[in-house]
Coordinates of C-alpha atoms and ligand atoms in Angstrom, one line a residue:
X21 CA 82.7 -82.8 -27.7
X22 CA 81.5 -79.6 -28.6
X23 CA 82.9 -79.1 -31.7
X24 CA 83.2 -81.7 -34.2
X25 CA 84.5 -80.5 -37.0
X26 CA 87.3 -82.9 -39.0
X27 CA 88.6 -81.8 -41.2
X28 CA 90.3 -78.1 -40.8
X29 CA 91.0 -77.0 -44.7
X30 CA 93.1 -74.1 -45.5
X31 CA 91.7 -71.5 -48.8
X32 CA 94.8 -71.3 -51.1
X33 CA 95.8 -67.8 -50.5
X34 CA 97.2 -69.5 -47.3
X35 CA 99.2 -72.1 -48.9
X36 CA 102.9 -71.2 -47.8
X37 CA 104.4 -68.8 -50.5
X38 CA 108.0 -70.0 -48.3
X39 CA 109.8 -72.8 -47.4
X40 CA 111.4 -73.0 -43.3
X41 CA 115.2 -73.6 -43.0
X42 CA 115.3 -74.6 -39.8
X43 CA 119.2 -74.8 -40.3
X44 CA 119.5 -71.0 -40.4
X45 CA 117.8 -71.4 -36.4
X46 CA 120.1 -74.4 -35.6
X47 CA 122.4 -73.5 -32.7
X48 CA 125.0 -76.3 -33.5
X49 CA 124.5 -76.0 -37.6
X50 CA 125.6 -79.4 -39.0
X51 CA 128.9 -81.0 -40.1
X52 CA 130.0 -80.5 -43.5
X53 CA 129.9 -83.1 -46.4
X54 CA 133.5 -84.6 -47.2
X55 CA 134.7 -85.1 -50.6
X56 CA 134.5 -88.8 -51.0
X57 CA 138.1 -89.4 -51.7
X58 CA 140.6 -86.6 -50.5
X59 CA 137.6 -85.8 -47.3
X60 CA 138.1 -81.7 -48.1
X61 CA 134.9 -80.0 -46.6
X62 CA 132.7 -79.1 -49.9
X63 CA 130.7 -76.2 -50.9
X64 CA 127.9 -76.3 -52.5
X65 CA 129.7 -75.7 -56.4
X66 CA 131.3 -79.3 -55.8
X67 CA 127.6 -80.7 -56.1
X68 CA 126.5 -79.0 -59.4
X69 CA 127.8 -81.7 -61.5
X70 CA 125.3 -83.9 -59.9
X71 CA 122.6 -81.9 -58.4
X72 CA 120.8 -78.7 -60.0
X73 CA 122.3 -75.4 -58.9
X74 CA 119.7 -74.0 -56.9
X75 CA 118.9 -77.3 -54.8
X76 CA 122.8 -77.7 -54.3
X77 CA 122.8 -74.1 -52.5
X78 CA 119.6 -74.7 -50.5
X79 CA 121.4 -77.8 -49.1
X80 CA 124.1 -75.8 -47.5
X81 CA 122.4 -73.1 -46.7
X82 CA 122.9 -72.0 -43.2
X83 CA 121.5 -68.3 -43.4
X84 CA 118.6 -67.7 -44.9
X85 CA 115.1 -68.9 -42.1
X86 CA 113.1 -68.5 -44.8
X87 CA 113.3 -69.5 -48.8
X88 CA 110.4 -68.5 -51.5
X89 CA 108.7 -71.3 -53.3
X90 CA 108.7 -70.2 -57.2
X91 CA 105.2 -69.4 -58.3
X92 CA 105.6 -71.8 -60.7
X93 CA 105.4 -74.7 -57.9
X94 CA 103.0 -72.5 -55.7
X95 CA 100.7 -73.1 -58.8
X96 CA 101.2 -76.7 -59.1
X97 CA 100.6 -77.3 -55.6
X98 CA 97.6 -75.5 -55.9
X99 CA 96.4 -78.8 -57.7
X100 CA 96.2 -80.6 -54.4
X101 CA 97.0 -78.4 -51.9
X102 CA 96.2 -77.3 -48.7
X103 CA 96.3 -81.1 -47.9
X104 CA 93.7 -81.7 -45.2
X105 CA 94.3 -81.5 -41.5
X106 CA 92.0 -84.4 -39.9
X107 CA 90.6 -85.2 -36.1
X108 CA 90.6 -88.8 -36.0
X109 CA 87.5 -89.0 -33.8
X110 CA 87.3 -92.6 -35.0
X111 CA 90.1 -93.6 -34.7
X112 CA 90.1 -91.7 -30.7
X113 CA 86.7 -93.9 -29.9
X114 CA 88.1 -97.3 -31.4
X115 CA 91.1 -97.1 -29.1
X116 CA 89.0 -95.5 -26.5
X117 CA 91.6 -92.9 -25.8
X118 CA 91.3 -89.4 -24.2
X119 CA 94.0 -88.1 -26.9
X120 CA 93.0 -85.6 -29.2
X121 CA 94.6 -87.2 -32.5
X122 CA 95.0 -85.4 -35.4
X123 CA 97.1 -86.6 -39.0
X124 CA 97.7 -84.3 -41.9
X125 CA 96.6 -86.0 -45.5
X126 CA 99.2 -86.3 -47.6
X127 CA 97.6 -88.9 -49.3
X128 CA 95.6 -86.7 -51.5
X129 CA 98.3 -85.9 -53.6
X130 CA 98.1 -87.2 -57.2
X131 CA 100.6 -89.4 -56.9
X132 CA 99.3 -90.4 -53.5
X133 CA 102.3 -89.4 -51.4
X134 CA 104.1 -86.3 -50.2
X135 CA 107.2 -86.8 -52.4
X136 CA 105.4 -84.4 -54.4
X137 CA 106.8 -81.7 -52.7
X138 CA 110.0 -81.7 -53.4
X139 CA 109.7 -83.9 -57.1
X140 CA 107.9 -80.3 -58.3
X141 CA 110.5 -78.1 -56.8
X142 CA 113.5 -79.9 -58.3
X143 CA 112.1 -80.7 -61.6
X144 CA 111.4 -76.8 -61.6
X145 CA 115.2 -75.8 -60.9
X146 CA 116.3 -78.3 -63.8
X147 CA 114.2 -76.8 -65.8
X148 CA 115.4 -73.6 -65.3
X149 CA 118.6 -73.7 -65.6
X150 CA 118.3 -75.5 -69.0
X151 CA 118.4 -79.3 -67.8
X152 CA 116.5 -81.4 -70.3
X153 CA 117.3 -85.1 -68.5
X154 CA 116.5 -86.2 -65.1
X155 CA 118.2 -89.4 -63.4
X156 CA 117.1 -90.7 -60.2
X157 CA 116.3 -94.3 -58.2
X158 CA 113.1 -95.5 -56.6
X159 CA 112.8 -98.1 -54.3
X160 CA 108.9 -98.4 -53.6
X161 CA 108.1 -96.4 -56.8
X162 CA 106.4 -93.3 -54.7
X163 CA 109.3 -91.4 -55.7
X164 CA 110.2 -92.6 -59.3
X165 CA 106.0 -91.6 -59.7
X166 CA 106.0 -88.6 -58.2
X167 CA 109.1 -87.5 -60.2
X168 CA 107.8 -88.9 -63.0
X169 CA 104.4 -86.7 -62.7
X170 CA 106.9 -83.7 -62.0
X171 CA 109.4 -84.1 -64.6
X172 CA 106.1 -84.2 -66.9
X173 CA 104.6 -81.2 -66.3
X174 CA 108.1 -79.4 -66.5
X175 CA 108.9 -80.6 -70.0
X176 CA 112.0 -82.9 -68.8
X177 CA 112.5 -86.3 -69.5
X178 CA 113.0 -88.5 -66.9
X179 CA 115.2 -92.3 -66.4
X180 CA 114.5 -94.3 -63.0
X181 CA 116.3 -97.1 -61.7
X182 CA 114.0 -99.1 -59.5
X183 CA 115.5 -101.6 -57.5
X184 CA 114.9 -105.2 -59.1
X185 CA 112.8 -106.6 -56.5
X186 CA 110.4 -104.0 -56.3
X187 CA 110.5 -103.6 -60.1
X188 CA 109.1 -107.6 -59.9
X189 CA 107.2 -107.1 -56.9
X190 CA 105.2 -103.6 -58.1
X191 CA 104.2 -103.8 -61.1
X192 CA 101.7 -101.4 -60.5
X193 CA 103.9 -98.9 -60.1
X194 CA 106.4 -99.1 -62.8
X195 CA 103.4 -98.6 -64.8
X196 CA 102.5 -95.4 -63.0
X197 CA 105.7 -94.0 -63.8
X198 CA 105.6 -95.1 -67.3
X199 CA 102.1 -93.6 -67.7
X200 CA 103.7 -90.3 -66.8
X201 CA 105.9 -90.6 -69.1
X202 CA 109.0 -91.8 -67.2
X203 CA 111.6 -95.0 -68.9
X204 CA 111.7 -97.4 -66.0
X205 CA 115.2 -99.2 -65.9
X206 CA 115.4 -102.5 -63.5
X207 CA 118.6 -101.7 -60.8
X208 CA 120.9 -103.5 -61.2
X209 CA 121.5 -102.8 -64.9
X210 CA 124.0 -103.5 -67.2
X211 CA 123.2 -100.0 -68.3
X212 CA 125.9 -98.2 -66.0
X213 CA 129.5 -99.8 -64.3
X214 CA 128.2 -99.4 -61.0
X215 CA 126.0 -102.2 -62.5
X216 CA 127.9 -104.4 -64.1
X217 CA 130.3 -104.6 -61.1
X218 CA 127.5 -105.6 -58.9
X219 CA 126.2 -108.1 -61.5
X220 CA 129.5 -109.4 -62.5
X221 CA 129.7 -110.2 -58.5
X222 CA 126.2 -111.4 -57.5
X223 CA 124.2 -112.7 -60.7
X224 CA 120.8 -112.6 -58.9
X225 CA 121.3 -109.7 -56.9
X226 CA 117.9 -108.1 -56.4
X227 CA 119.1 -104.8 -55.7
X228 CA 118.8 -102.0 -52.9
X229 CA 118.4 -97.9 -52.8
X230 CA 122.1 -97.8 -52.8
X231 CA 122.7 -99.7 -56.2
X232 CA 120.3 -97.7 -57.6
X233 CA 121.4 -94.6 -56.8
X234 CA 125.1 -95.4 -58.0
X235 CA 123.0 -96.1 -61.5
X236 CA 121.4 -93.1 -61.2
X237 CA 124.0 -90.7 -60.8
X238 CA 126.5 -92.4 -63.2
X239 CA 124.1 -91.9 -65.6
X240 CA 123.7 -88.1 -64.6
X241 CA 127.6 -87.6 -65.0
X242 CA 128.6 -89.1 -67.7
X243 CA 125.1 -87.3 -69.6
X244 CA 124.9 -83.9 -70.8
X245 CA 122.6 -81.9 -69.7
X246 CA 121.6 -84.4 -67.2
X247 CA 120.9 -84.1 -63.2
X248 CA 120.1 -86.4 -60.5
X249 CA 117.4 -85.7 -58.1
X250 CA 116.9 -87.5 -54.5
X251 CA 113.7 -87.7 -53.3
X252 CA 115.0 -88.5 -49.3
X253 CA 117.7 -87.7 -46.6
X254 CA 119.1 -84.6 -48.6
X255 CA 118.6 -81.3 -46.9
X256 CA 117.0 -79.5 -49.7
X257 CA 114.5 -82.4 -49.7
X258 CA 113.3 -81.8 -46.2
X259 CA 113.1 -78.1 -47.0
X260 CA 110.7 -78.9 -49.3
X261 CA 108.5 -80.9 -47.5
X262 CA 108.5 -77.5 -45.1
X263 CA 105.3 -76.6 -46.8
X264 CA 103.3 -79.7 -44.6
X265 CA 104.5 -78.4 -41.2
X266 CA 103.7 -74.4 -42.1
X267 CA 99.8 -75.8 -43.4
X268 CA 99.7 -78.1 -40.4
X269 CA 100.9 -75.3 -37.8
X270 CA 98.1 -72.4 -39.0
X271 CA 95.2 -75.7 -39.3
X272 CA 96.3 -76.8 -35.4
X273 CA 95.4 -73.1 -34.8
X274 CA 92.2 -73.3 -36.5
X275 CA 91.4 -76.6 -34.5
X276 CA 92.6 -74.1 -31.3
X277 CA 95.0 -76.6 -30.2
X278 CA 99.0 -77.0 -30.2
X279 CA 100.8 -80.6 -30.5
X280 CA 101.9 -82.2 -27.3
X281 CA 103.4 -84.9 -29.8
X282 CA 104.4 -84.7 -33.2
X283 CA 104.8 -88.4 -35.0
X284 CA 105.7 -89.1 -38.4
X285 CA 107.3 -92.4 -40.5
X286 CA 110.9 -92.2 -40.8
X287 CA 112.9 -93.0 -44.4
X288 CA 115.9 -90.7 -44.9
X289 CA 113.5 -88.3 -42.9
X290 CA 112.0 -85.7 -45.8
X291 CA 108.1 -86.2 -44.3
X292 CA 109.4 -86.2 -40.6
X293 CA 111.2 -83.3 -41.3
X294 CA 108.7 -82.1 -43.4
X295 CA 106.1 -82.0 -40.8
X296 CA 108.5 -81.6 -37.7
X297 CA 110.6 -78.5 -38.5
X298 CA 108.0 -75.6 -38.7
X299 CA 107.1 -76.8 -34.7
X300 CA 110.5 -77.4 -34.1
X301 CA 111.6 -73.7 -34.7
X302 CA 108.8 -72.8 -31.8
X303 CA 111.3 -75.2 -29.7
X304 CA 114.5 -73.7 -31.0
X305 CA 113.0 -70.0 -30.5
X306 CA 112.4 -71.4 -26.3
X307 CA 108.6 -70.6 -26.9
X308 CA 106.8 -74.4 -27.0
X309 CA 108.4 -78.1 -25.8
X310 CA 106.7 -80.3 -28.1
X311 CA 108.0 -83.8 -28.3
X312 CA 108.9 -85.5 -31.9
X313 CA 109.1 -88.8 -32.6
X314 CA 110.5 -90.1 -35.6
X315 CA 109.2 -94.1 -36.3
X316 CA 111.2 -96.1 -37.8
X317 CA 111.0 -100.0 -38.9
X318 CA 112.5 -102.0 -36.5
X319 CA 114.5 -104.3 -39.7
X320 CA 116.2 -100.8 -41.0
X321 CA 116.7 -99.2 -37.3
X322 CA 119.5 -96.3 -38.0
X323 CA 117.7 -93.7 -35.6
X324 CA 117.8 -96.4 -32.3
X325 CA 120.6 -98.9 -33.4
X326 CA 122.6 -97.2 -35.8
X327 CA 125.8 -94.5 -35.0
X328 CA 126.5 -91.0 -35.9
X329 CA 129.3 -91.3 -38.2
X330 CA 130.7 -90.0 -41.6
X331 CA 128.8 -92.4 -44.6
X332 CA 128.2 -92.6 -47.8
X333 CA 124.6 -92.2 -49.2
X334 CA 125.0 -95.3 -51.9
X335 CA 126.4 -98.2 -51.9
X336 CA 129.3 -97.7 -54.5
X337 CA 130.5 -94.4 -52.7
X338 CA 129.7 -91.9 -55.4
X339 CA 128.2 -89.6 -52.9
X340 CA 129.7 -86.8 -50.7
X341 CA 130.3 -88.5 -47.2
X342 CA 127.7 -87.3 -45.2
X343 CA 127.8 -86.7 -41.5
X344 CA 124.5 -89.2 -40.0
X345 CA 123.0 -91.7 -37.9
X346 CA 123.9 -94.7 -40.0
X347 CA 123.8 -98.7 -40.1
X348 CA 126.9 -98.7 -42.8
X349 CA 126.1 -97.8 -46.9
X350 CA 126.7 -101.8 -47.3
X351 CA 124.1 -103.0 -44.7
X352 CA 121.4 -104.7 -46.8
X353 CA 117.8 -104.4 -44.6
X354 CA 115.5 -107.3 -44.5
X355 CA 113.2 -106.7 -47.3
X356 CA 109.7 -105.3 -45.8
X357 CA 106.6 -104.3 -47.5
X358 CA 108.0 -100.7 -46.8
X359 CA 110.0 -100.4 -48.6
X360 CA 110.3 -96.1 -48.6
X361 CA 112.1 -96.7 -45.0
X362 CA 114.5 -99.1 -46.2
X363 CA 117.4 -96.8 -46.2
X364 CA 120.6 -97.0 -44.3
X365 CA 121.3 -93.7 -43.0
X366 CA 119.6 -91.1 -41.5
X367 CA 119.4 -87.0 -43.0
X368 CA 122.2 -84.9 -41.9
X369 CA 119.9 -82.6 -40.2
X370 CA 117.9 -84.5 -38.1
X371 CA 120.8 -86.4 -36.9
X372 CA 122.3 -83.8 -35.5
X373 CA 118.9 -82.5 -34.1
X374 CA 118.7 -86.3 -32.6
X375 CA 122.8 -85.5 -31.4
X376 CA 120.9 -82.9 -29.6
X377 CA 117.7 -85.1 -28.0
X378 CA 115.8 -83.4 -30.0
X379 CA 114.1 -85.2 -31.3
X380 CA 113.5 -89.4 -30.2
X381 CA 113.3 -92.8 -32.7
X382 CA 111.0 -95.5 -32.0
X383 CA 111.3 -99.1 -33.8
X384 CA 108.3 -101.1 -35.4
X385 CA 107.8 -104.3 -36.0
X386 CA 106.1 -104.7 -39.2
X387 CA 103.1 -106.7 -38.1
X388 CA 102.9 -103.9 -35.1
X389 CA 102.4 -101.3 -37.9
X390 CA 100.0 -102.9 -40.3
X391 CA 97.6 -103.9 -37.3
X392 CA 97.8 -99.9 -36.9
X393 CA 96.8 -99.5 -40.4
X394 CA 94.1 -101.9 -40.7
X395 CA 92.7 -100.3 -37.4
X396 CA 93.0 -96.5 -39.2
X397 CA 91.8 -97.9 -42.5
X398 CA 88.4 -99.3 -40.6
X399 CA 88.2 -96.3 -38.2
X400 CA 89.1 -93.5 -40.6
X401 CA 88.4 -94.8 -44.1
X402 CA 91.9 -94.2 -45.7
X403 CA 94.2 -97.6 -46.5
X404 CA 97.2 -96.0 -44.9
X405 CA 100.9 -96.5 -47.2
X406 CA 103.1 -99.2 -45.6
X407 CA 105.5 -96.3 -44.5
X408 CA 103.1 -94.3 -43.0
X409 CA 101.8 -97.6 -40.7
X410 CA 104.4 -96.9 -38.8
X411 CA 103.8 -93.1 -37.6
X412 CA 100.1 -94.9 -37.2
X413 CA 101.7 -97.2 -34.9
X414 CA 104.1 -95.2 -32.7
X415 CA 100.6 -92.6 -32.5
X416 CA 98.7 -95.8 -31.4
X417 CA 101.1 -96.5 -28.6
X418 CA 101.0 -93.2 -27.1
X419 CA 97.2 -92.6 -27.5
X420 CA 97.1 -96.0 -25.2
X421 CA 99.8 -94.7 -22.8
X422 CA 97.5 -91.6 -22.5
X423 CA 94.3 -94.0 -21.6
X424 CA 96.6 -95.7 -19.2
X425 CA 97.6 -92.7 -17.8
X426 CA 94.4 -90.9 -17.9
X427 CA 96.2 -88.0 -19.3
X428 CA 94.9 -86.1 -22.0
X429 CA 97.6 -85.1 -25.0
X430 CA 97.4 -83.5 -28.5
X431 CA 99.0 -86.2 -31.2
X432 CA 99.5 -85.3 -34.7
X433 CA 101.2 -87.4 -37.3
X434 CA 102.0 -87.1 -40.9
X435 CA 99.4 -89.5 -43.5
X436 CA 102.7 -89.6 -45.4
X437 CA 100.9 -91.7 -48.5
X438 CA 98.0 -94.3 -49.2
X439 CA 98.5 -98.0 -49.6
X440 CA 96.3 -98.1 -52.4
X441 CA 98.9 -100.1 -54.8
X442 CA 100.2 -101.8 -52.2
X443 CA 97.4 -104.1 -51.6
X444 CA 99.5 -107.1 -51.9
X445 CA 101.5 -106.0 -48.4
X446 CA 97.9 -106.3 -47.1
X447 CA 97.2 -109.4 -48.5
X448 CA 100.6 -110.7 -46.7
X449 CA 99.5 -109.2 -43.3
X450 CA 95.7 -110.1 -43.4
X451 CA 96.8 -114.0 -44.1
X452 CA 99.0 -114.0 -41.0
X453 CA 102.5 -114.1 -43.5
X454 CA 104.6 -111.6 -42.5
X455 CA 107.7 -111.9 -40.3
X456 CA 109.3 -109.1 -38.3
X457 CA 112.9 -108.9 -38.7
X458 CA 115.6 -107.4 -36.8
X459 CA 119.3 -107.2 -37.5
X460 CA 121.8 -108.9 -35.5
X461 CA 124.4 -106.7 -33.3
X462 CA 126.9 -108.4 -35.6
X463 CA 125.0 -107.8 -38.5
X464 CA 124.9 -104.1 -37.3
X465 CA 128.3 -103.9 -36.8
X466 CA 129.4 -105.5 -39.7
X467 CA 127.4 -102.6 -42.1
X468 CA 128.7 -100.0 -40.0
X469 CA 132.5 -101.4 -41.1
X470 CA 132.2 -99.6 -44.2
X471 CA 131.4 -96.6 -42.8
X472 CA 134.3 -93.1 -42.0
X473 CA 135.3 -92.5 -38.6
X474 CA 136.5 -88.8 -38.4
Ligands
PLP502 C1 109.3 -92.3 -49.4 C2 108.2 -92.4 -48.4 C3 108.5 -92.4 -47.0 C4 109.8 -92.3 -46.5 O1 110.7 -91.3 -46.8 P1 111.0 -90.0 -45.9 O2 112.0 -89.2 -46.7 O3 111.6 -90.6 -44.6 O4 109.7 -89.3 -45.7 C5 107.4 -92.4 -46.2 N1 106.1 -92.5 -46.6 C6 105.8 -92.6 -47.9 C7 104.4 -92.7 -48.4 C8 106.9 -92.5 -48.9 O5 106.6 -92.6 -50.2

């Protein structure tokens, strides 16, 4: 090795002052939503009574390549970024590969996750166009935090439904958002009728991302001056999260190399996208073939398992229907220690990039992924998030393919988040307790009942 350096850095003046639409260079631009009930294409006016303004054009926005990122959040992300582009020369020796492996830290965000991103750019547009209250859901808490943080520095105050399990399970994280500033409601509540109904039908219900984003946006419609933000699977999310790829595309050029592979966890598909897209558009534009692989847990498996169909985004059907790789807005996943990639469905987007094999999924078990992290926390010093395990895992399998093959390949995956409050997921894994789960094809078929044929 001739040059060692790790870690390529970028000066701020290179942080992106744009965000990359890859749907403006999509040859086949995706479906439209439906209207829930009378399934009447929408525009982007039909979602301003639940989204901001701005964020409801950028989702349908088919024309414009590139969109400017307000100063306001240039300056904001000046707080912790460039986020650093890493060799993993550890990590290469330990698994004694001849892949070149390199991750980009998203970690090092204050909230210690890339939902950043996009929680400063939509608490901006609220903001601006006079919203004082936020609504939104968290399943984990990385979201409900880093929206919490966001909301914060814009002025706005913020209500999160966190799904009851996690609200018992991570205490640690309700108190983050509450230290920002945020009220922190357990999901379901008796707060909205989405609520009620689910209580009223299953006492000790312990919630799901779907419940809680019924909450969330009956709340936002039935408050004035009130908007709901998603932190996942919407367009305008993945836009946001842009601003990884466009860093991680000019460091891969300081490090003189291109990806062979890029590998990142896969949610609703904000950090995949995130990190993908900016590569992607060399692929669209005929000029590169890198590979992308999207890892996804093998309990929650809509990439591999699940079917391209018209769904819902929450359970109660408050949502546009939404045209994505889904497992059915009723399927419940098995609850795992990730619980940021417990989502049914798949963005609208990258499923019809995945229409177009352009993208693949793999599945992980959950032990598979945590023996990743536990290797990349002892090789490279960083407890990886539970989420981010998983784009650890589907890296280690094809740095050991590439030792197997002898074959030399440039790897870079997305350090979505750090697992630092989510110690007690370790603690399961490192006392031999956790149990890999996957669904059923009945139980696959049975979510997917719910969901639209058209
Ligand atoms: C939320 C989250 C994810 C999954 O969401 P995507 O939208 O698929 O990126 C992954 N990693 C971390 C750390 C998260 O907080």
């Amino acid at each position: 090795m001739t040059n060692k350096t790790k870690r390529f850095l970028l000066p701020e003046e290179r942080i992106p002052t744009q965000w990359y639409n890859i749907q403006a260079d999509m040859p086949v631009k995706p479906q439209p939503f439906l209207h829930p009930k009378t399934h009447e294409p929408l525009q982007a006016e039909d979602l301003f009574p639940i989204f901001n303004e701005e964020c409801s054009r950028q989702e349908m926005d088919c024309t414009h390549r590139w969109i400017e990122i307000p100063d306001e959040v240039r300056d904001l992300y000046k707080q912790y970024r460039a986020t650093p582009l890493v060799r993993a020369y550890e990590l290469e020796k330990a698994l004694q590969t001849p892949a070149h492996i390199y991750f980009k830290n998203e970690s090092v965000s204050p909230v210690g996750s890339h939902k950043l991103n996009s929680a400063l750019a939509q608490a901006y547009y609220c903001k601006r166009e006079g919203v004082t209250n936020v609504t939104t859901e968290t399943g984990a808490g990385q979201w409900g935090t880093a929206l919490a943080y966001a909301c914060r520095a814009f002025g706005l105050e913020l209500a999160v439904y966190m799904v009851k399990v996690s609200f018992m399970q991570k205490p640690y994280r309700r108190s983050l958002m509450q230290t920002f500033g945020a009220q922190v409601t357990a999901s379901p509540s008796m707060s909205t009728r989405a609520g009620k109904d689910v209580i009223t039908a299953a006492p000790t219900c312990n919630g799901s991302l779907g419940i809680a984003i019924s909450e969330a946006i009956e709340l936002a419609t039935t408050t004035p001056h009130c908007k709901y933000a998603l932190g996942s699977v919407l367009n305008h999310v993945a836009l946001h999260q842009t601003v990884i790829g466009l860093e991680a595309e000019q460091q891969m050029e300081m490090a003189g190399e291109w990806p062979d592979k890029v590998i990142a966890c896969f949610g609703g598909g904000s950090n995949f996208g995130g990190i993908a897209f900016p590569f992607m558009r060399h692929n669209l534009a005929g000029s590169r073939q890198t590979e992308f692989i999207a890892a996804e847990p093998a309990s929650c498996p809509k990439l591999t398992r699940g079917k391209f169909m018209y769904d819902f985004g929450d359970e109660s059907g408050y949502t546009p229907l939404l045209p994505m790789y889904t497992l059915g807005h009723e399927f419940q996943p098995a609850n795992i220690h990730a619980g940021g990639l417990r989502y049914h469905g798949a963005g609208v987007i990258i499923s019809q990039l995945l229409r177009e094999g352009r993208l693949r999924g793999v599945d992980i078990e959950q032990n598979e992924s945590f023996k990743a992290g536990v290797l990349f926390a002892r090789t490279e010093g960083i407890v990886p998030a539970p989420e981010s395990c998983h784009a650890i895992a589907a890296t280690v399998r094809e740095a050991l393919r590439c030792r197997e093959e002898g074959r030399s390949e440039v790897l870079l995956f997305n350090l979505s988040g750090h697992g630092l409050i989510d110690m007690t997921a370790y603690d399961s894994y490192l006392s031999g307790d956790l149990v890999d789960f996957a669904p059923s094809d009945e139980e696959i078929e049975r979510g997917l009942a719910g969901a639209v044929s058209l």
